[in-house]
mmCIF file of C-alpha atoms in Angstrom:
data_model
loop_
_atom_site.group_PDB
_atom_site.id
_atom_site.type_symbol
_atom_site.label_atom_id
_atom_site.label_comp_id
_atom_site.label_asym_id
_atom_site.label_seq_id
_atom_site.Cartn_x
_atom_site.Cartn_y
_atom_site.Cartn_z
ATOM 1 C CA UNK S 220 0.000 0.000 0.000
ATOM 2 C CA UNK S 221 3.046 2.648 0.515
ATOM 3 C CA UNK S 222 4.733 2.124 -2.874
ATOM 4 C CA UNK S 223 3.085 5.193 -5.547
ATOM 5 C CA UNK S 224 1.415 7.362 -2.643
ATOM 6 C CA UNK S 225 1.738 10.759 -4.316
ATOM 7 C CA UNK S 226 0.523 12.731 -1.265
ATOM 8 C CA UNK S 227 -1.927 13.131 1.584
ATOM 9 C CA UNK S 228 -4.216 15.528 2.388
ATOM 10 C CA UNK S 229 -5.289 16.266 5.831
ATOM 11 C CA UNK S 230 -8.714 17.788 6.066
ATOM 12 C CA UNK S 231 -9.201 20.455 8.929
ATOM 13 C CA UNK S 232 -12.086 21.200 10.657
ATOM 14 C CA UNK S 233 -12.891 24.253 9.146
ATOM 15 C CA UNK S 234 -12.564 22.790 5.487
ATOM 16 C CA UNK S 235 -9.229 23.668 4.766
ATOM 17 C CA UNK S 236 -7.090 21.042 3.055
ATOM 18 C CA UNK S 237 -3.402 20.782 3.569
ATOM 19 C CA UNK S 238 -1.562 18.435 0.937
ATOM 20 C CA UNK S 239 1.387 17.081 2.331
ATOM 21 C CA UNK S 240 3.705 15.728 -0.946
ATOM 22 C CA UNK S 241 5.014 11.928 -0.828
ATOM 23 C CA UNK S 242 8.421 13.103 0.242
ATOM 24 C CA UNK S 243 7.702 14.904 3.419
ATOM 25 C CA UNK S 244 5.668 11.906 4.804
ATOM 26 C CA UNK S 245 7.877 10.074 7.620
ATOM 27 C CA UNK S 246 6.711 7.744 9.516
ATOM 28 C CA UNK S 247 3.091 6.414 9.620
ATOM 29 C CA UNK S 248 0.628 4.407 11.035
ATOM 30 C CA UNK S 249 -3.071 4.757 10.681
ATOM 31 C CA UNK S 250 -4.767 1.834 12.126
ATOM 32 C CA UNK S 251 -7.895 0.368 14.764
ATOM 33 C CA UNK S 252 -10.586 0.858 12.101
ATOM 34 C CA UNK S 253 -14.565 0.936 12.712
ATOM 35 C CA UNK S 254 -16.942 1.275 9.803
ATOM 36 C CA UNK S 255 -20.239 2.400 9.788
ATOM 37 C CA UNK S 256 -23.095 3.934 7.953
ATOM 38 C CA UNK S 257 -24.619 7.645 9.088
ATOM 39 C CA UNK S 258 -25.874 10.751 8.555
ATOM 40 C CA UNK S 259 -22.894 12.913 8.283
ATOM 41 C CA UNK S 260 -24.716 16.050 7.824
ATOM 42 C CA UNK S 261 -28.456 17.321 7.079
ATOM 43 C CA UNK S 262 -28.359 16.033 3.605
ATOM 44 C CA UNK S 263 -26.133 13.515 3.333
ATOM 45 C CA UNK S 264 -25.998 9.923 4.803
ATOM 46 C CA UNK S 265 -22.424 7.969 3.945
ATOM 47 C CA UNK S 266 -20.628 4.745 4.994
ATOM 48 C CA UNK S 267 -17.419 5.948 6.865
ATOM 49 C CA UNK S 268 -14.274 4.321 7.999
ATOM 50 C CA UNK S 269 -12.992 6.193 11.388
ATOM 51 C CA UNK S 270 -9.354 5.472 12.292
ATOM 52 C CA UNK S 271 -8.912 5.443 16.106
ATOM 53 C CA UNK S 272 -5.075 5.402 16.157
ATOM 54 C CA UNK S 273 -2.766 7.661 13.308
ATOM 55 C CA UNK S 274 0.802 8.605 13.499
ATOM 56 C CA UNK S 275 1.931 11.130 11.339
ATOM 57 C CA UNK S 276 5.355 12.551 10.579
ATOM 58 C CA UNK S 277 5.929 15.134 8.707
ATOM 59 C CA UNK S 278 9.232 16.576 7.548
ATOM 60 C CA UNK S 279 10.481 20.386 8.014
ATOM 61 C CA UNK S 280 8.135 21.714 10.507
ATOM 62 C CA UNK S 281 8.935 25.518 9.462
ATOM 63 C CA UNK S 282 8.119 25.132 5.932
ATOM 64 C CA UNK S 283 5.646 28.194 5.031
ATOM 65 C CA UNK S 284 2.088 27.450 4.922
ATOM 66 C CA UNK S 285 0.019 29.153 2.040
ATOM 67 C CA UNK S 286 -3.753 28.121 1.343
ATOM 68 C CA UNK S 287 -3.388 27.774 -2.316
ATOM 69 C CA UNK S 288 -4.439 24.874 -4.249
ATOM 70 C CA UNK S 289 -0.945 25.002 -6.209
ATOM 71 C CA UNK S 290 1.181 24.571 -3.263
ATOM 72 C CA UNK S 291 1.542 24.897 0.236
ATOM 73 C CA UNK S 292 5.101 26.025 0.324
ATOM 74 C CA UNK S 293 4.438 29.390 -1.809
ATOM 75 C CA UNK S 294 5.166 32.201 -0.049
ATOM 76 C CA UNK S 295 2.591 34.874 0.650
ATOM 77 C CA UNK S 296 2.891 38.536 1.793
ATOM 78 C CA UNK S 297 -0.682 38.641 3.435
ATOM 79 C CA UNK S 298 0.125 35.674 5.718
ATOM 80 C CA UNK S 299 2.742 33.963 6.528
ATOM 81 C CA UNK S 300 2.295 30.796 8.729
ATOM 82 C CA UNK S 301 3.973 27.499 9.372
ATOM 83 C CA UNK S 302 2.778 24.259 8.613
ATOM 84 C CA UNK S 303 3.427 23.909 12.641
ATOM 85 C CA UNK S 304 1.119 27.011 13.088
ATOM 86 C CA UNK S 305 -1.429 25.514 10.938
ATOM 87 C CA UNK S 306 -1.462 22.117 12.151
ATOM 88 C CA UNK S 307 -1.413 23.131 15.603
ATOM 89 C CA UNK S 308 -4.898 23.273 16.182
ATOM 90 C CA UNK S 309 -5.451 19.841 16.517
ATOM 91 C CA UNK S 310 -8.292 19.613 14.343
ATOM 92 C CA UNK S 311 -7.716 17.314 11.024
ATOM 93 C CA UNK S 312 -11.401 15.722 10.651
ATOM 94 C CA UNK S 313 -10.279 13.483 8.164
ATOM 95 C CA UNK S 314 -7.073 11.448 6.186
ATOM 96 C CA UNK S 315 -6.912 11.259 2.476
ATOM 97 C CA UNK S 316 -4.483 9.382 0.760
ATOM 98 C CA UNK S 317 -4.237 9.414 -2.823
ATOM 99 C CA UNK S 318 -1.752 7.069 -5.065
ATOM 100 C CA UNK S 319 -0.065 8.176 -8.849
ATOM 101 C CA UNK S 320 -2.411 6.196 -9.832
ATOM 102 C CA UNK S 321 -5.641 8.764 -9.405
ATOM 103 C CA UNK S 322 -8.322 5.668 -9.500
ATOM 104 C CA UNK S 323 -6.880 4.452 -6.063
ATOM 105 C CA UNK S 324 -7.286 6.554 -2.837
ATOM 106 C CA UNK S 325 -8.186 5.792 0.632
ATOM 107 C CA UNK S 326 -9.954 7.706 3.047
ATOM 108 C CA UNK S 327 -10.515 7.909 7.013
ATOM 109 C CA UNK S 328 -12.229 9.810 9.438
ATOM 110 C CA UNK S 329 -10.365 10.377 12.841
ATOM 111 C CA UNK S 330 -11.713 9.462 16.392
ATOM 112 C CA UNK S 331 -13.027 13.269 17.970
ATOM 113 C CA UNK S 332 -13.878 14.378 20.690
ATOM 114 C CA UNK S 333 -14.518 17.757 21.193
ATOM 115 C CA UNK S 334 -11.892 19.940 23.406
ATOM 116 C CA UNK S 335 -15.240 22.327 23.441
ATOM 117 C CA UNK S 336 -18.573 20.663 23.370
ATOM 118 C CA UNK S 337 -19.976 24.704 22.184
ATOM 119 C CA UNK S 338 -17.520 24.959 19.003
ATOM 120 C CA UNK S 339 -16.580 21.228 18.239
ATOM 121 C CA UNK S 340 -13.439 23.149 16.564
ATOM 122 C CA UNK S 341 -10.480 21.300 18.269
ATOM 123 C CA UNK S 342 -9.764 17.470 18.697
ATOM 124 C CA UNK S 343 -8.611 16.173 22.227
ATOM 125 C CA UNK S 344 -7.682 13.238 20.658
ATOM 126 C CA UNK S 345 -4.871 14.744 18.681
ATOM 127 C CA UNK S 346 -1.666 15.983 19.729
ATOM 128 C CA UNK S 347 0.937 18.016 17.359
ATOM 129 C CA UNK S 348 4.476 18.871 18.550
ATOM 130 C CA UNK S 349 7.455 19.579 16.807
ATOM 131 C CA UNK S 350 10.899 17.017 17.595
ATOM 132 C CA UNK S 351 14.021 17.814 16.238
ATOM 133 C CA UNK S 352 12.328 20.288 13.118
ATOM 134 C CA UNK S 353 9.441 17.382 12.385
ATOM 135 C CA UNK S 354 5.940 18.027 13.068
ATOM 136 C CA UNK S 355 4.595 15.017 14.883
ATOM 137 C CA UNK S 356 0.896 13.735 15.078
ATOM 138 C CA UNK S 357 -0.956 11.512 16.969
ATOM 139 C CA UNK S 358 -4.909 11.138 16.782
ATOM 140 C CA UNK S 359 -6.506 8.370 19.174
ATOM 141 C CA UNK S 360 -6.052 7.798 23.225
ATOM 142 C CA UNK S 361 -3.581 5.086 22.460
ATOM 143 C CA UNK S 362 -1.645 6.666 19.842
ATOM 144 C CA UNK S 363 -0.788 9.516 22.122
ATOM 145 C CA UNK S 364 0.270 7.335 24.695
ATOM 146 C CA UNK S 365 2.563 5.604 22.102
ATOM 147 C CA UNK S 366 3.873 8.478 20.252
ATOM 148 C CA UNK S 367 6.936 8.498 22.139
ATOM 149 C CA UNK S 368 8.411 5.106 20.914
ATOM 150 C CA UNK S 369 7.990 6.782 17.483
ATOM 151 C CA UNK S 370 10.193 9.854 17.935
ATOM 152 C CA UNK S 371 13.850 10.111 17.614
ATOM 153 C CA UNK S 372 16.040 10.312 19.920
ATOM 154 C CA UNK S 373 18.618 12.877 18.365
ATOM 155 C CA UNK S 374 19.182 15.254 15.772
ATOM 156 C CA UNK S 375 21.447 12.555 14.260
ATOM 157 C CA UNK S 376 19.126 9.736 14.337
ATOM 158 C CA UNK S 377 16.362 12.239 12.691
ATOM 159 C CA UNK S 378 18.541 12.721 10.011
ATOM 160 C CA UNK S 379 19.272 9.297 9.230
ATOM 161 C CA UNK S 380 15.849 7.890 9.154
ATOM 162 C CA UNK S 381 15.106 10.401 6.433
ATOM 163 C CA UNK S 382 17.785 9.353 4.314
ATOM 164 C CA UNK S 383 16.283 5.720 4.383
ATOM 165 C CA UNK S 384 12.996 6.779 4.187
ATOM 166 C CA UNK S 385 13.366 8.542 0.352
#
């Protein structure tokens, strides 16, 4: 299933998409799956997979964010904001991964629950933090437990799991 990912996109809360290209995806694990079949909003009903455990890496925390459906590395005199800044929230709804080739693409919902039960805008089932210039995520009560035995322990060891992982 890794080999020809060209990219995910991580859907936010407030219907922003941020695409993150094949080569700044680290490690990952998106796993404990339920299924089921609901009304997702007033007029629609779908069948939805819900991930209840994802671990994201993502490479160069600093890199500019810019809300552009070209890129999100293009710089932008009205705003300039990480990818940390952005992701930060803790609020990716959903996980969409799509393959070179564009008929194959899988996507998952994310286990929520709502830091605010009033705004439902941030997830306290996620956690984002930065290690060693990465931006790390973990969505699900276990995965945030676990994150740790995912993170380097040095610069050094950062470094060299990237050269492996091109």
């Amino acid at each position: 299933m890794n080999e020809g990912i060209k990219d995910i996109q991580l859907m936010l809360e407030n219907y922003e998409t941020i695409v993150i290209p094949r080569n700044m995806i680290g490690q990952i694990v998106i796993k404990d799956f339920k299924e089921s079949l609901r009304r997702r909003a007033i007029n629609s009903i779908i069948f939805m997979k819900t991930s209840y455990y994802v671990i994201l890496q993502i490479k160069d925390a600093n890199q500019i964010y810019h809300d552009s459906e070209e890129s999100i590395f293009e710089y932008d005199d009205d705003e300039i904001t990480s990818l940390l800044e952005k992701l930060k929230y803790n609020n990716i709804t959903n996980i969409l991964i799509n393959y070179e080739d564009s008929a194959k693409n899988y996507n998952w919902f994310v286990g929520w629950e709502s830091v605010d039960e009033k705004t439902n805008l941030q997830n306290k089932l996620q956690t984002t933090q930065e290690v060693f210039n990465d931006i790390w995520i973990a969505i699900g009560e276990n995965a945030q437990k676990e994150l740790e035995l995912y993170l380097p322990h040095s610069q050094e060891e950062r470094d060299s799991d990237w050269k492996f992982m091109k």
